[in-house]
Amino acid sequence: MLREKIFEELKLAMKMRDKVRLAAVRYVLALVKNAEIDAKRELEDSEVVKIVSGEVKKRKEAIEMMKGREDLVAEEEAKVKVLEEFLPEQMGEGEISKVVDQVIGESGERDFGKVMKLVMQQVAGRAGGKLVSEVVRRKLQVS
């Protein structure tokens, strides 16, 4: 499903002659195809989301390193916006906090690593690990 959406976006970018969008979509489609070749099967949406979110993370890190080269920064930011369109809507801190409370309540777990694992399974692809880590750390310190 998500793979098809990316492919449709590729066609649209070609029709619109949007070079930045086209480059970003082609690159992520190539990453997906390579992963499918490695796995010898078609990827599920959750796996495609992991690939896209990893690419967004890499590009954001690249933007940080390119500070001062505004032409490159602007292009990378545009590519990040395109890639973020393929990701599920990100959860806010409040929503993550509710999930953390639920996990701690249901499991009775107090170990940071175990709580993180359980929370990340529930919010997979919809929240960044850094934000989840901060919320879990705060909740475990308070209670």
JSON list of C-alpha atoms in Angstrom, two decimals, residues 34-115:
[
{"chain": "A", "resi": 34, "resn": "ASN", "atom": "CA", "xyz": [17.03, -2.93, -2.51]},
{"chain": "A", "resi": 35, "resn": "ALA", "atom": "CA", "xyz": [15.54, -4.00, 0.82]},
{"chain": "A", "resi": 36, "resn": "GLU", "atom": "CA", "xyz": [13.01, -6.16, -1.02]},
{"chain": "A", "resi": 37, "resn": "ILE", "atom": "CA", "xyz": [15.77, -7.79, -3.02]},
{"chain": "A", "resi": 38, "resn": "ASP", "atom": "CA", "xyz": [17.70, -8.50, 0.18]},
{"chain": "A", "resi": 39, "resn": "ALA", "atom": "CA", "xyz": [14.58, -9.89, 1.88]},
{"chain": "A", "resi": 40, "resn": "LYS", "atom": "CA", "xyz": [13.51, -11.78, -1.27]},
{"chain": "A", "resi": 41, "resn": "ARG", "atom": "CA", "xyz": [9.91, -10.66, -0.72]},
{"chain": "A", "resi": 42, "resn": "GLU", "atom": "CA", "xyz": [7.73, -7.56, -0.90]},
{"chain": "A", "resi": 43, "resn": "LEU", "atom": "CA", "xyz": [8.08, -5.38, 2.18]},
{"chain": "A", "resi": 44, "resn": "GLU", "atom": "CA", "xyz": [5.21, -4.62, 4.51]},
{"chain": "A", "resi": 45, "resn": "ASP", "atom": "CA", "xyz": [4.20, -1.02, 5.21]},
{"chain": "A", "resi": 46, "resn": "SER", "atom": "CA", "xyz": [5.86, -1.06, 8.64]},
{"chain": "A", "resi": 47, "resn": "GLU", "atom": "CA", "xyz": [9.17, -2.01, 7.03]},
{"chain": "A", "resi": 48, "resn": "VAL", "atom": "CA", "xyz": [8.82, 0.72, 4.41]},
{"chain": "A", "resi": 49, "resn": "VAL", "atom": "CA", "xyz": [8.07, 3.24, 7.18]},
{"chain": "A", "resi": 50, "resn": "LYS", "atom": "CA", "xyz": [11.30, 2.19, 8.94]},
{"chain": "A", "resi": 51, "resn": "ILE", "atom": "CA", "xyz": [13.27, 2.79, 5.75]},
{"chain": "A", "resi": 52, "resn": "VAL", "atom": "CA", "xyz": [11.69, 6.20, 5.14]},
{"chain": "A", "resi": 53, "resn": "SER", "atom": "CA", "xyz": [12.06, 7.33, 8.76]},
{"chain": "A", "resi": 54, "resn": "GLY", "atom": "CA", "xyz": [15.70, 6.26, 8.74]},
{"chain": "A", "resi": 55, "resn": "GLU", "atom": "CA", "xyz": [16.27, 8.30, 5.61]},
{"chain": "A", "resi": 56, "resn": "VAL", "atom": "CA", "xyz": [14.54, 11.33, 7.17]},
{"chain": "A", "resi": 57, "resn": "LYS", "atom": "CA", "xyz": [16.80, 11.01, 10.21]},
{"chain": "A", "resi": 58, "resn": "LYS", "atom": "CA", "xyz": [19.93, 10.82, 8.02]},
{"chain": "A", "resi": 59, "resn": "ARG", "atom": "CA", "xyz": [18.89, 13.87, 6.04]},
{"chain": "A", "resi": 60, "resn": "LYS", "atom": "CA", "xyz": [18.16, 15.88, 9.18]},
{"chain": "A", "resi": 61, "resn": "GLU", "atom": "CA", "xyz": [21.64, 15.03, 10.46]},
{"chain": "A", "resi": 62, "resn": "ALA", "atom": "CA", "xyz": [23.09, 16.08, 7.11]},
{"chain": "A", "resi": 63, "resn": "ILE", "atom": "CA", "xyz": [21.25, 19.40, 7.38]},
{"chain": "A", "resi": 64, "resn": "GLU", "atom": "CA", "xyz": [22.91, 20.01, 10.75]},
{"chain": "A", "resi": 65, "resn": "MET", "atom": "CA", "xyz": [26.33, 19.36, 9.22]},
{"chain": "A", "resi": 66, "resn": "MET", "atom": "CA", "xyz": [25.65, 21.62, 6.23]},
{"chain": "A", "resi": 67, "resn": "LYS", "atom": "CA", "xyz": [24.87, 24.76, 8.22]},
{"chain": "A", "resi": 68, "resn": "GLY", "atom": "CA", "xyz": [26.33, 27.68, 6.33]},
{"chain": "A", "resi": 69, "resn": "ARG", "atom": "CA", "xyz": [25.61, 26.17, 2.91]},
{"chain": "A", "resi": 70, "resn": "GLU", "atom": "CA", "xyz": [22.07, 27.50, 2.60]},
{"chain": "A", "resi": 71, "resn": "ASP", "atom": "CA", "xyz": [21.60, 26.23, -0.97]},
{"chain": "A", "resi": 72, "resn": "LEU", "atom": "CA", "xyz": [22.25, 22.64, 0.12]},
{"chain": "A", "resi": 73, "resn": "VAL", "atom": "CA", "xyz": [20.29, 23.04, 3.34]},
{"chain": "A", "resi": 74, "resn": "ALA", "atom": "CA", "xyz": [17.21, 24.28, 1.47]},
{"chain": "A", "resi": 75, "resn": "GLU", "atom": "CA", "xyz": [17.33, 21.34, -0.93]},
{"chain": "A", "resi": 76, "resn": "GLU", "atom": "CA", "xyz": [17.73, 18.79, 1.87]},
{"chain": "A", "resi": 77, "resn": "GLU", "atom": "CA", "xyz": [14.89, 20.38, 3.85]},
{"chain": "A", "resi": 78, "resn": "ALA", "atom": "CA", "xyz": [12.66, 20.13, 0.78]},
{"chain": "A", "resi": 79, "resn": "LYS", "atom": "CA", "xyz": [13.55, 16.44, 0.43]},
{"chain": "A", "resi": 80, "resn": "VAL", "atom": "CA", "xyz": [12.80, 15.85, 4.12]},
{"chain": "A", "resi": 81, "resn": "LYS", "atom": "CA", "xyz": [9.34, 17.40, 3.66]},
{"chain": "A", "resi": 82, "resn": "VAL", "atom": "CA", "xyz": [8.67, 15.08, 0.73]},
{"chain": "A", "resi": 83, "resn": "LEU", "atom": "CA", "xyz": [9.79, 12.00, 2.67]},
{"chain": "A", "resi": 84, "resn": "GLU", "atom": "CA", "xyz": [7.76, 12.96, 5.75]},
{"chain": "A", "resi": 85, "resn": "GLU", "atom": "CA", "xyz": [4.61, 12.76, 3.61]},
{"chain": "A", "resi": 86, "resn": "PHE", "atom": "CA", "xyz": [5.09, 8.98, 3.53]},
{"chain": "A", "resi": 87, "resn": "LEU", "atom": "CA", "xyz": [5.32, 8.64, 7.30]},
{"chain": "A", "resi": 88, "resn": "PRO", "atom": "CA", "xyz": [2.30, 8.16, 9.57]},
{"chain": "A", "resi": 89, "resn": "GLU", "atom": "CA", "xyz": [1.29, 11.19, 11.60]},
{"chain": "A", "resi": 90, "resn": "GLN", "atom": "CA", "xyz": [3.69, 11.59, 14.49]},
{"chain": "A", "resi": 91, "resn": "MET", "atom": "CA", "xyz": [2.40, 11.28, 18.03]},
{"chain": "A", "resi": 92, "resn": "GLY", "atom": "CA", "xyz": [2.62, 14.23, 20.38]},
{"chain": "A", "resi": 93, "resn": "GLU", "atom": "CA", "xyz": [4.20, 14.15, 23.82]},
{"chain": "A", "resi": 94, "resn": "GLY", "atom": "CA", "xyz": [0.78, 13.85, 25.47]},
{"chain": "A", "resi": 95, "resn": "GLU", "atom": "CA", "xyz": [-0.17, 10.78, 23.46]},
{"chain": "A", "resi": 96, "resn": "ILE", "atom": "CA", "xyz": [3.20, 9.16, 24.15]},
{"chain": "A", "resi": 97, "resn": "SER", "atom": "CA", "xyz": [2.78, 9.92, 27.84]},
{"chain": "A", "resi": 98, "resn": "LYS", "atom": "CA", "xyz": [-0.57, 8.06, 27.86]},
{"chain": "A", "resi": 99, "resn": "VAL", "atom": "CA", "xyz": [1.00, 5.03, 26.17]},
{"chain": "A", "resi": 100, "resn": "VAL", "atom": "CA", "xyz": [3.88, 5.05, 28.69]},
{"chain": "A", "resi": 101, "resn": "ASP", "atom": "CA", "xyz": [1.42, 5.25, 31.61]},
{"chain": "A", "resi": 102, "resn": "GLN", "atom": "CA", "xyz": [-0.58, 2.38, 30.11]},
{"chain": "A", "resi": 103, "resn": "VAL", "atom": "CA", "xyz": [2.51, 0.21, 29.61]},
{"chain": "A", "resi": 104, "resn": "ILE", "atom": "CA", "xyz": [3.81, 0.86, 33.13]},
{"chain": "A", "resi": 105, "resn": "GLY", "atom": "CA", "xyz": [0.33, 0.22, 34.58]},
{"chain": "A", "resi": 106, "resn": "GLU", "atom": "CA", "xyz": [-0.26, -3.03, 32.68]},
{"chain": "A", "resi": 107, "resn": "SER", "atom": "CA", "xyz": [3.21, -4.52, 33.00]},
{"chain": "A", "resi": 108, "resn": "GLY", "atom": "CA", "xyz": [4.25, -3.11, 36.35]},
{"chain": "A", "resi": 109, "resn": "GLU", "atom": "CA", "xyz": [7.69, -2.78, 34.78]},
{"chain": "A", "resi": 110, "resn": "ARG", "atom": "CA", "xyz": [10.16, -0.28, 36.34]},
{"chain": "A", "resi": 111, "resn": "ASP", "atom": "CA", "xyz": [13.23, -1.06, 34.21]},
{"chain": "A", "resi": 112, "resn": "PHE", "atom": "CA", "xyz": [13.93, 1.67, 31.62]},
{"chain": "A", "resi": 113, "resn": "GLY", "atom": "CA", "xyz": [15.01, -0.71, 28.86]},
{"chain": "A", "resi": 114, "resn": "LYS", "atom": "CA", "xyz": [12.03, -3.02, 29.23]},
{"chain": "A", "resi": 115, "resn": "VAL", "atom": "CA", "xyz": [9.55, -0.13, 29.34]}
]
